[in-house]
Coordinates of C-alpha atoms and ligand atoms in Angstrom, one line a residue:
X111 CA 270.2 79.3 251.9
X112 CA 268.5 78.7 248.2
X113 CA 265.5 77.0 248.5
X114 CA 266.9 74.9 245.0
X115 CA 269.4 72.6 245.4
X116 CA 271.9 71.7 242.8
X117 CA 271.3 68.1 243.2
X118 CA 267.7 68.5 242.5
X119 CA 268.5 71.0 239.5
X120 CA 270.5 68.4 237.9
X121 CA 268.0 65.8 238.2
X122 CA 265.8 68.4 236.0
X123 CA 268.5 69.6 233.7
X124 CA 270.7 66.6 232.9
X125 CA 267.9 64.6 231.2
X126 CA 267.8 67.4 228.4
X127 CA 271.6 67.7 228.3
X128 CA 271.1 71.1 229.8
X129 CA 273.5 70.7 233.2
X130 CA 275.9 73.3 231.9
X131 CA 273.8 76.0 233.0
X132 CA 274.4 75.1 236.5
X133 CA 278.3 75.8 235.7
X134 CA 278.8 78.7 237.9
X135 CA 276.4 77.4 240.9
X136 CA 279.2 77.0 243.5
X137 CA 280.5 80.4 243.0
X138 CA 276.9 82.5 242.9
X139 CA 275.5 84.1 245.7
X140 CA 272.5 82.3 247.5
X141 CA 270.5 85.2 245.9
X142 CA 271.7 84.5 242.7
X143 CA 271.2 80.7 243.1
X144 CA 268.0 81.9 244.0
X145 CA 267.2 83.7 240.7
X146 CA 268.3 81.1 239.1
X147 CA 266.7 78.2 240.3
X148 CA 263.5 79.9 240.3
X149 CA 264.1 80.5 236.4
X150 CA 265.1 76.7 236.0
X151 CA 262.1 75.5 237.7
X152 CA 259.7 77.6 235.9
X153 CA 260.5 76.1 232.5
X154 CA 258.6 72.9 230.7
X155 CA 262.5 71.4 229.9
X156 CA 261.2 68.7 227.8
X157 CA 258.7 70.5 226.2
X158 CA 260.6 73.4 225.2
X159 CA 263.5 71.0 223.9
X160 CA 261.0 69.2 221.8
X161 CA 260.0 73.2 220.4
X162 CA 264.0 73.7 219.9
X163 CA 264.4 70.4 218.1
X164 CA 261.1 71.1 215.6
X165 CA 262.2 74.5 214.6
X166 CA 266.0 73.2 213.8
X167 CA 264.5 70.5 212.0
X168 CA 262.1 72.9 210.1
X169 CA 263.0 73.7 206.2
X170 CA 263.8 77.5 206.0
X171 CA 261.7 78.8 204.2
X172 CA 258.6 76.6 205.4
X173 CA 257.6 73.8 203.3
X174 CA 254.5 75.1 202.0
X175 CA 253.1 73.3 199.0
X176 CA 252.6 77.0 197.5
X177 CA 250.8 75.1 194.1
X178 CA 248.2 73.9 196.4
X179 CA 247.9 77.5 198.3
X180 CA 244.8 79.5 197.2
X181 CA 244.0 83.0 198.8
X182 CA 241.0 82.6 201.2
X183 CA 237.7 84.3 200.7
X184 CA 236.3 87.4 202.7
X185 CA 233.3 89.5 202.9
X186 CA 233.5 92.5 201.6
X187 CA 233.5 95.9 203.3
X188 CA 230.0 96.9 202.3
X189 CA 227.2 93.9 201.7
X190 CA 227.5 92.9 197.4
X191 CA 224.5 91.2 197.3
X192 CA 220.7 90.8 198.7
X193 CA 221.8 87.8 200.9
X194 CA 225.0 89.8 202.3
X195 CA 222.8 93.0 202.6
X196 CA 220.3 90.9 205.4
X197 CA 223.1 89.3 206.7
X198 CA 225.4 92.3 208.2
X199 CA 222.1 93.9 208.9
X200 CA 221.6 91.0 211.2
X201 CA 224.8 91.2 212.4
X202 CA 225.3 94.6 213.0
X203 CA 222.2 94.3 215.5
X204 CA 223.8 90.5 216.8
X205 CA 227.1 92.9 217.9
X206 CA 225.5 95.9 219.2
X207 CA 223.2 93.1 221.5
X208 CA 226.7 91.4 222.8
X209 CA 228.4 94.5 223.7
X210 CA 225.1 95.5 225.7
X211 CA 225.4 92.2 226.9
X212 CA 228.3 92.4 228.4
X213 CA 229.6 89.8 226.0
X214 CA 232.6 91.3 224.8
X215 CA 235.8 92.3 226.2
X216 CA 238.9 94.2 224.7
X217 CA 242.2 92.3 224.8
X218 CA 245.3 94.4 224.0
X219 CA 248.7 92.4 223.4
X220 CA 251.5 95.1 224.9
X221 CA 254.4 92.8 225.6
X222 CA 256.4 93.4 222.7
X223 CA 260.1 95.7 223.1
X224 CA 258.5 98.2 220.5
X225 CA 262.9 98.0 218.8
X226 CA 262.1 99.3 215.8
X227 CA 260.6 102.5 217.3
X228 CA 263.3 103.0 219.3
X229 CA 261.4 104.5 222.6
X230 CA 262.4 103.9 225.8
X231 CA 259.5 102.0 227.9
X232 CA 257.0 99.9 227.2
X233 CA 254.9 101.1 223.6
X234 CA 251.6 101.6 225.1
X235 CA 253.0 104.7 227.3
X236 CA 253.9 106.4 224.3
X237 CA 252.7 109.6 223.6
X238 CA 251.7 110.3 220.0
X239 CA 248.6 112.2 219.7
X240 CA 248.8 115.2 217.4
X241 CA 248.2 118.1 220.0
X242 CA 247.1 116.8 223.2
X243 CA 250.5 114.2 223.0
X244 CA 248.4 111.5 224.7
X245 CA 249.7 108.0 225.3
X246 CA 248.9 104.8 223.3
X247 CA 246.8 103.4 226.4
X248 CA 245.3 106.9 227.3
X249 CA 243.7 106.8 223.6
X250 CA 242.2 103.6 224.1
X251 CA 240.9 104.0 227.4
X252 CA 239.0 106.5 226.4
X253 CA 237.6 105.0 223.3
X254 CA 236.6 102.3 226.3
X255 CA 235.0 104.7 228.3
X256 CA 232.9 105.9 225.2
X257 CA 231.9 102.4 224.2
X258 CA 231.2 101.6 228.1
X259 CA 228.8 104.4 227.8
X260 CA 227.3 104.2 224.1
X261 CA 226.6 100.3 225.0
X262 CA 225.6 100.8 228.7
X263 CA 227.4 98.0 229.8
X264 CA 230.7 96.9 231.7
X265 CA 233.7 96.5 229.3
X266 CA 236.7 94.7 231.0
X267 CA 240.1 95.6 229.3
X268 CA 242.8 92.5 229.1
X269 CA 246.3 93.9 229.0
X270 CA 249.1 91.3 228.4
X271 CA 252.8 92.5 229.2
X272 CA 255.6 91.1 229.2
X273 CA 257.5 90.6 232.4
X274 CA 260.3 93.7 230.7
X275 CA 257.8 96.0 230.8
X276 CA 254.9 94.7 233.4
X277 CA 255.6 96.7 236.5
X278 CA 256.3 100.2 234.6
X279 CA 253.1 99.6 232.5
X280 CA 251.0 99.1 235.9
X281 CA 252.7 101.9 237.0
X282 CA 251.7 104.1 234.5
X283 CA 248.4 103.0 234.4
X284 CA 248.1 103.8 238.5
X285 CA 249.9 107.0 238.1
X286 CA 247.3 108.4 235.5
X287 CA 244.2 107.0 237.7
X288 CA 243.7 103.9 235.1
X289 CA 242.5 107.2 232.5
X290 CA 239.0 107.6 234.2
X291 CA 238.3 103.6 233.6
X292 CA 237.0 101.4 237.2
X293 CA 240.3 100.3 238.1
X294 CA 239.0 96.0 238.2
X295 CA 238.0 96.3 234.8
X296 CA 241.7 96.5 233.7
X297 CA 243.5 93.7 234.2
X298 CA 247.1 92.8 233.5
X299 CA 249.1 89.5 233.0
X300 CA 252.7 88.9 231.6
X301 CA 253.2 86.5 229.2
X302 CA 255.4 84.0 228.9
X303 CA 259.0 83.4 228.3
X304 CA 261.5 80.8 227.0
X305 CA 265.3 80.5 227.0
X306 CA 267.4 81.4 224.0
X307 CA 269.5 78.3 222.7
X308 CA 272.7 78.4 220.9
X309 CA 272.3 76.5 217.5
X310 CA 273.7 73.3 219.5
X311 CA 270.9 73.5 221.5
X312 CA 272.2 74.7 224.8
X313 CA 270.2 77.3 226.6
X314 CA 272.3 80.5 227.1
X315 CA 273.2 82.7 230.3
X316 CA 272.9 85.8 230.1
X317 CA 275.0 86.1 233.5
X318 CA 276.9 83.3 235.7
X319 CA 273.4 83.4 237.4
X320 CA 270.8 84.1 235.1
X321 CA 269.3 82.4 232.1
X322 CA 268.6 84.2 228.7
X323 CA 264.6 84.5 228.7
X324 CA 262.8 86.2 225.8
X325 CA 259.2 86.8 225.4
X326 CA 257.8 84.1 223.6
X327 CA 255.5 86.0 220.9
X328 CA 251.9 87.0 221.1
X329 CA 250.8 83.7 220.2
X330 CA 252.0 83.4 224.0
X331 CA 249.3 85.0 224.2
X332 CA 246.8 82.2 224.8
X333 CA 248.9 80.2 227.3
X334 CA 248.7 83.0 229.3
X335 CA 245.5 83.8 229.0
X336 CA 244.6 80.5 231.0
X337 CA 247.5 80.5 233.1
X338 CA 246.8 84.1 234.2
X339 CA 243.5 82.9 235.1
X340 CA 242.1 85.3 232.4
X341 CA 239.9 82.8 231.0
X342 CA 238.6 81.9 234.2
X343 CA 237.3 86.1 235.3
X344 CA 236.2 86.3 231.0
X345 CA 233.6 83.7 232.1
X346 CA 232.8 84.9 235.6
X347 CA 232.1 88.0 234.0
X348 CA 229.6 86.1 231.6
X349 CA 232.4 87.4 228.3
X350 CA 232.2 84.9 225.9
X351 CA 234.1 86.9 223.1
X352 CA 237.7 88.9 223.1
X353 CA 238.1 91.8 220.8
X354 CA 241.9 91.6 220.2
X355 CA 243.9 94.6 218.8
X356 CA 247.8 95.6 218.8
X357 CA 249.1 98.4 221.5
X358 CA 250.6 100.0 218.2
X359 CA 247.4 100.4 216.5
X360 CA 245.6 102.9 217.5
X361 CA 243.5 103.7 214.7
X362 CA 241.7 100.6 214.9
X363 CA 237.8 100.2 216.2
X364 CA 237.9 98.9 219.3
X365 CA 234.5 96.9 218.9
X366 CA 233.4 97.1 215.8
X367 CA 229.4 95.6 216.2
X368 CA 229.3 94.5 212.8
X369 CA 232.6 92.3 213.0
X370 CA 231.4 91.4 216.4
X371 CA 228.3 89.9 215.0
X372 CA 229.6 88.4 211.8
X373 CA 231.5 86.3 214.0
X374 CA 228.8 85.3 216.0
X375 CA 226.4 84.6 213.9
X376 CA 228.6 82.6 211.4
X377 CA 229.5 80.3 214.2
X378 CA 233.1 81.5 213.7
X379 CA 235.8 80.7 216.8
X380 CA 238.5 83.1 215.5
X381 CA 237.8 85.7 212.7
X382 CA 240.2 88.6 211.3
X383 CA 239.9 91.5 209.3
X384 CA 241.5 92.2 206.3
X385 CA 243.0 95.2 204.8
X386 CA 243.4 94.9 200.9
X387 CA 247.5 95.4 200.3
X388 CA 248.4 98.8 198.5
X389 CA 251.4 96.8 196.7
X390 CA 252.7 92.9 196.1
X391 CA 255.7 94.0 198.2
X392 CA 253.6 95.6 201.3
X393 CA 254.2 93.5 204.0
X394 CA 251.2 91.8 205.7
X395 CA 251.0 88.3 205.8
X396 CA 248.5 86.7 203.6
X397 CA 245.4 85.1 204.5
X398 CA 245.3 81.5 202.6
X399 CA 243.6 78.2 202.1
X400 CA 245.1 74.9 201.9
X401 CA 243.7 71.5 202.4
X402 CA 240.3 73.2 203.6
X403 CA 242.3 75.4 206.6
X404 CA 242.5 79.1 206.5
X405 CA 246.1 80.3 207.5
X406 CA 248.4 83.0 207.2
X407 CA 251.5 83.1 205.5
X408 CA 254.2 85.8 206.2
X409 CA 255.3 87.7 203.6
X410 CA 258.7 87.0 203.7
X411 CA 257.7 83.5 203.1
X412 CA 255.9 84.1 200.3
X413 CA 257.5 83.6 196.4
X414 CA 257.7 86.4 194.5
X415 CA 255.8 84.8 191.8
X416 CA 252.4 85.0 194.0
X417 CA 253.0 87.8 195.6
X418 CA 252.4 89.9 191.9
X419 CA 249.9 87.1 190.3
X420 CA 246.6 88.7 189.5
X421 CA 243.2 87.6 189.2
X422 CA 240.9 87.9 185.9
X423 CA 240.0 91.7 187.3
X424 CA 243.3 92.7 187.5
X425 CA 244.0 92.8 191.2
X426 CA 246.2 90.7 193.3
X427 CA 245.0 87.3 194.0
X428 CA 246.6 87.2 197.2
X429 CA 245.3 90.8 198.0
X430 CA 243.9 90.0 201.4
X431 CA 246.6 91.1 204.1
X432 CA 246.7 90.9 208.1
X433 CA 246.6 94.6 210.9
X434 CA 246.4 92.1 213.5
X435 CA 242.5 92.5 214.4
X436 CA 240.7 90.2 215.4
X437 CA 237.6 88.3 217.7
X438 CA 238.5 85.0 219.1
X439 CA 235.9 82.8 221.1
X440 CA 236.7 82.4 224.7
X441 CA 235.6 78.8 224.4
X442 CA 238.0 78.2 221.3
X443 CA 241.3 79.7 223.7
X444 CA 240.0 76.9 226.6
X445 CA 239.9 74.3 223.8
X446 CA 243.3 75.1 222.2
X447 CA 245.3 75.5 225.5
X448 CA 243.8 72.0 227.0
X449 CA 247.1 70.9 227.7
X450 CA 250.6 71.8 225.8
X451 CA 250.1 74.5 223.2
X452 CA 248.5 73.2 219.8
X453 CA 250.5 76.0 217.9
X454 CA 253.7 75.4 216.1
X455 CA 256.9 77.3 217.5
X456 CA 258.7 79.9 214.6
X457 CA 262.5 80.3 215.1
X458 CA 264.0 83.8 215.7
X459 CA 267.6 84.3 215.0
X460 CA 269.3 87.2 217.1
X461 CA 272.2 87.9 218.7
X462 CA 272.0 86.9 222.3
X463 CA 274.6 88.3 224.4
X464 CA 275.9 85.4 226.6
X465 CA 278.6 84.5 229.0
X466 CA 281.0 81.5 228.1
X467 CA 282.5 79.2 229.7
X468 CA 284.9 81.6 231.2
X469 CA 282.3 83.3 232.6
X470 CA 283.3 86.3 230.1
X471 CA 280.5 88.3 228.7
X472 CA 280.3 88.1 224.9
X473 CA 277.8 90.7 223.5
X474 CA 278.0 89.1 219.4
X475 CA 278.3 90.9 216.2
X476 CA 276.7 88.6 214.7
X477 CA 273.5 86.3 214.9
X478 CA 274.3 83.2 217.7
X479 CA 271.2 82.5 219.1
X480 CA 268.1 81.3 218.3
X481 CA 264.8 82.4 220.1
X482 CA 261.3 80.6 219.9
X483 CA 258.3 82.2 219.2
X484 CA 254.7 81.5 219.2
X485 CA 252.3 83.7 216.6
X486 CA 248.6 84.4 217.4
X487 CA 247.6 84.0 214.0
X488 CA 248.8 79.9 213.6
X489 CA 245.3 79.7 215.6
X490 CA 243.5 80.3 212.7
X491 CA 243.9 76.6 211.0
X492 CA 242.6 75.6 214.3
X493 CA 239.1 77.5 214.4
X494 CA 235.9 76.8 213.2
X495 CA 234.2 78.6 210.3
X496 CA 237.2 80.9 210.7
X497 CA 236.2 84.6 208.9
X498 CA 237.8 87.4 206.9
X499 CA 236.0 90.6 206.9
X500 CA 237.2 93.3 204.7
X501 CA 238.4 96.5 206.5
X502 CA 238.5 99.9 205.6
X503 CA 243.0 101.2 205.7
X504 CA 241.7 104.6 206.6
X505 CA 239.0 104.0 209.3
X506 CA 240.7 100.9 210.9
X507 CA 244.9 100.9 210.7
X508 CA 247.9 103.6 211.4
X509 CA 250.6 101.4 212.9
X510 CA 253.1 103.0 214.9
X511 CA 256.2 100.9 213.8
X512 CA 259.2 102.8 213.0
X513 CA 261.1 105.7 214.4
X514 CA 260.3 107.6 211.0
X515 CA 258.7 106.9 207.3
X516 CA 256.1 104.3 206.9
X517 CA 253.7 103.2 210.0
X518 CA 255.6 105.7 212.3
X519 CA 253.9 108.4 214.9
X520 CA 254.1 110.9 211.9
X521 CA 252.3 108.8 209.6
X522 CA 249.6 107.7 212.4
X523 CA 248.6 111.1 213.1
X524 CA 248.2 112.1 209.4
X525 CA 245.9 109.0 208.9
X526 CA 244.3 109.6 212.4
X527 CA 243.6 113.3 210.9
X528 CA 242.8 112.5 207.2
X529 CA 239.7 110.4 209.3
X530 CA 238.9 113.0 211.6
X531 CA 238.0 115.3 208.4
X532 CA 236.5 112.6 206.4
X533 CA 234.3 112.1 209.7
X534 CA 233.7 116.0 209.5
X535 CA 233.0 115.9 205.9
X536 CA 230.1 113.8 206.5
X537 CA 228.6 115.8 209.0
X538 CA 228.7 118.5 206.5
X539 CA 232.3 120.2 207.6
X540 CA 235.0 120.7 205.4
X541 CA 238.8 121.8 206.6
X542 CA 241.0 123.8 204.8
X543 CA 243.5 121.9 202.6
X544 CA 247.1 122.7 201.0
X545 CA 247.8 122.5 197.3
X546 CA 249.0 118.8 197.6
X547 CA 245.9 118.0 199.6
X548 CA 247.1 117.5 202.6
X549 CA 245.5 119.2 206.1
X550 CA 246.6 122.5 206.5
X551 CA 245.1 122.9 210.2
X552 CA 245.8 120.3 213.0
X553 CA 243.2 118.3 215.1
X554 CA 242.5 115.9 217.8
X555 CA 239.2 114.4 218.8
X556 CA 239.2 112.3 221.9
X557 CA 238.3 108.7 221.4
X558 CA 236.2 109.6 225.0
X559 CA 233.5 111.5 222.7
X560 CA 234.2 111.0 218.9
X561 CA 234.6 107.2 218.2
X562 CA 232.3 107.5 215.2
X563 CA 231.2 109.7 211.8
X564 CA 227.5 109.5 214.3
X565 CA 229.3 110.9 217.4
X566 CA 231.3 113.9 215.2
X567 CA 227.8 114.4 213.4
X568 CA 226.2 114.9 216.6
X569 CA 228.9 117.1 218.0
X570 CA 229.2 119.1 215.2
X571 CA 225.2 119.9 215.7
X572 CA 225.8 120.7 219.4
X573 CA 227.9 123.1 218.5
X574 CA 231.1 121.6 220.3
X575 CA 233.1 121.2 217.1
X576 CA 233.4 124.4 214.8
X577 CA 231.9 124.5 211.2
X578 CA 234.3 127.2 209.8
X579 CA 237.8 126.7 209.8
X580 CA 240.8 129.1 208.6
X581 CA 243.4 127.5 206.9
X582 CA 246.4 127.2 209.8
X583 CA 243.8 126.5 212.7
X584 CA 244.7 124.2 215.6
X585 CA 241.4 122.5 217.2
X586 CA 240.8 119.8 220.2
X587 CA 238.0 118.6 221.4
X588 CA 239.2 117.0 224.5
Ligands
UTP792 P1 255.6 93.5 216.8 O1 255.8 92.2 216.1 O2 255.4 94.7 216.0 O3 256.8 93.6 217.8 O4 254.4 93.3 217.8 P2 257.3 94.8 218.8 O5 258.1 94.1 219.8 O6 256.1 95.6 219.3 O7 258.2 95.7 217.9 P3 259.6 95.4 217.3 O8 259.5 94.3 216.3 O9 260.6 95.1 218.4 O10 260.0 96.7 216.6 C1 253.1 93.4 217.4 C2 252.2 93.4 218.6 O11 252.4 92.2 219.4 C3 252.8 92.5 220.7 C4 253.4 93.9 220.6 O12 253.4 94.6 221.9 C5 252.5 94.6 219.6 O13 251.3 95.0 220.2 N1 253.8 91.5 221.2 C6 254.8 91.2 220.4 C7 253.6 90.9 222.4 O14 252.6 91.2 223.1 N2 254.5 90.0 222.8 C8 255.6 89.6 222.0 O15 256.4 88.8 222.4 C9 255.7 90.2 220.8

């Protein structure tokens, strides 16, 4: 026996015109009935109807008043004048004092399907590095470990997965000993998920007993950071800030002091760094102002007209562009998930595959659906003093995207090695290079020693990285 009834499933459905999906309930077995009451129940109907009706009602493209958009300001990478100089000194100090603290925890979002790569199972478990072939979640655990112990302090590690990926995630994490990390300071939760709607507005089945649920976007991300009770160990821990970065990422600095205390010490709730775009076509979405707010607006939404205006000094006015990095303020998440999510939903058009009315499976050519999606980044209007910092491409972003070309694995390890020698260089060592400039020997550092030009100088002294190299030479420091 179902613990659901169909009389009490109609009582939920029929008030959003949503009682088809009970079509088949006479027919399914009382596991499937099950399933699918379970999945009825678990959805906010009205809500997500009102979500459904403000994305179909939405102008495509957005309405931005685009004459009134103006790009927002940053700090630069390196301090410009006296005041900015005393200012990241400050802060530099402020971050390193939080992550000693305990202040700080890393927040990874790993719940996306990672199509454009192409890989079989969830991104983070893919293996990428240039000779060791480590995993995406192997590399950052160990640039954990090293922080945990340049900092001396406890660094809890936030995964959020999807419920797609969730159990082989843990899995993997539990099969590889959680990389060396104390197994409660990583903890998982799925995000959320929402049924896909035909353009009428009726939720689709994906079978006679099963509803068409989709990850709802990393902006899901801070629903379920309270749901999940996430919120609630940040601040029995005593973490009061979350340094959020992207599972295909892993160039970036996983707690970057300065950033940590720029945000801190401007009174910021949600800040973001900034990469400066290598073209008007590259697509990041572009931080803005308007009316006073800081936002970002896609690229795809943006005319072509600003996307190649330039400033005075020649460069693009709207040069500032988003990798996804960022610290939000635990405090700020509390106060935007206080009841139904502030942020706006974005509609996704895909092709669901559904079954009719028939009960036939239809797997579409075509676009049919529409998917709703929530995006981290529509926080931004919400936070106070939001900031930009400037980052540096080569020390802080090598996506892993796409199978092949642009921010693919091959790309990520030649940035990831390009900053390697540049790290070398410093400390004095330089590699061997091909007409074209390119690398011609191969390396890995491990994240659990090298997570810094300081940490390679150091090495380099103790003798556990080699000064000479031969051009063709293959070298890990593990
Ligand atoms: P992307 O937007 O690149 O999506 O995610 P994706 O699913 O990884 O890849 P494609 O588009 O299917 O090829 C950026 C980051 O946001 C996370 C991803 O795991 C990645 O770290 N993400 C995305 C989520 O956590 N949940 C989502 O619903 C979507």
């Amino acid at each position: 026996m179902s613990r659901h009834t169909k009389e009490q499933l109609t009582a939920l459905l029929a008030p959003v015109n949503q009682e088809h999906l009970l079509r088949f309930w006479d027919k399914l077995a009382p596991q499937e009935q099950e399933l699918l009451g379970d999945q009825i129940t678990s959805i906010h109907w009205p809500e997500v109807l009102r979500w459904f009706n403000q994305v179909q009602n939405a102008e495509e493209p957005p309405a931005i008043p685009f004459s009134q958009l103006s790009p927002a300001p940053y700090l630069p990478l390196r301090p410009e004048t006296p005041e900015q100089e005393a200012l990241y000194a400050q802060a530099l100090e402020k971050g390193q004092e939080l992550l000693r603290q305990g202040k700080v925890a890393g927040f990874t979002v790993a719940g996306g399907q990672g199509t454009r790569l192409g890989y079989d199972g969830p991104k983070g478990t893919y293996r990428f590095s240039p000779l060791r072939n480590k995993s995406l979640f192997q590399y950052f655990a160990e640039g954990i470990l090293r922080n945990r112990e340049k900092y001396g302090c406890v660094i809890p590690w936030y995964i959020m997965t999807s419920p797609a990926n969730h159990q082989q995630t843990l899995d993997f994490f539990q099969e590889n000993h959680f990389f060396g990390l104390p197994d409660q300071d990583v903890r998982f939760f799925i995000q959320g998920q929402l049924p896909g709607f035909n353009p009428e507005g009726k939720a689709l089945l994906e079978a006679p007993g099963k509803l068409a649920l989709f990850a709802n976007g990393h902006g899901g991300t801070l629903a379920a950071l309270r749901d999940s009770g996430t919120l609630d160990d940040m601040e029995a821990r005593g973490v009061e800030y979350l340094s959020y970065w992207q599972v295909d990422n892993p160039m970036v600095t996983l707690f970057d002091p300065l950033f940590l205390g720029l945000h801190c010490l401007t009174g910021s709730q949600m800040s973001s760094r900034a990469l400066i775009k290598r073209d008007p076509l590259e697509k990041l979405g572009h931080f803005c102002q308007l009316e006073g707010k800081t936002l970002i607006v896609e690229y795809s939404d943006m005319p072509g007209e600003l996307l190649q205006k330039t400033d005075a000094q020649g460069r693009l006015t709207f040069r500032a562009g988003s990798p996804a990095i960022h610290v939000i303020s635990r405090e700020f998440i509390r106060q935007l998930t206080r009841g139904s999510l502030a942020l706006a939903p974005h509609r996704a058009l895909k092709k669901i595959p559904f079954v009719d009315q028939d009960g036939c499976k239809v797997t579409p050519e075509a676009p049919n659906g529409i998917k709703l999606e929530f995006f981290i980044f529509d926080a931004l209007p919400f936070a106070h003093s939001p900031l930009i910092l400037e980052a540096d491409r080569q020390e802080q972003f090598a996506a892993i995207k796409n199978a092949q070309g642009t921010d693919s694995p091959d790309s990520c390890r030649r940035d990831l090695q390009n900053r390697w020698a540049a790290w070398l260089q410093q400390a004095g060592v330089s590699l061997p290079r091909k007409e074209d400039g390119s690398l011609d020997v191969t390396l890995e550092l491990s994240p659990r020693k090298a997570i810094s030009p300081q940490d390679v100088q150091a090495l380099v002294e103790q003798g556990a990285i080699p000064r000479e190299w031969k051009p063709g030479d293959t070298f890990a420091l593990d």
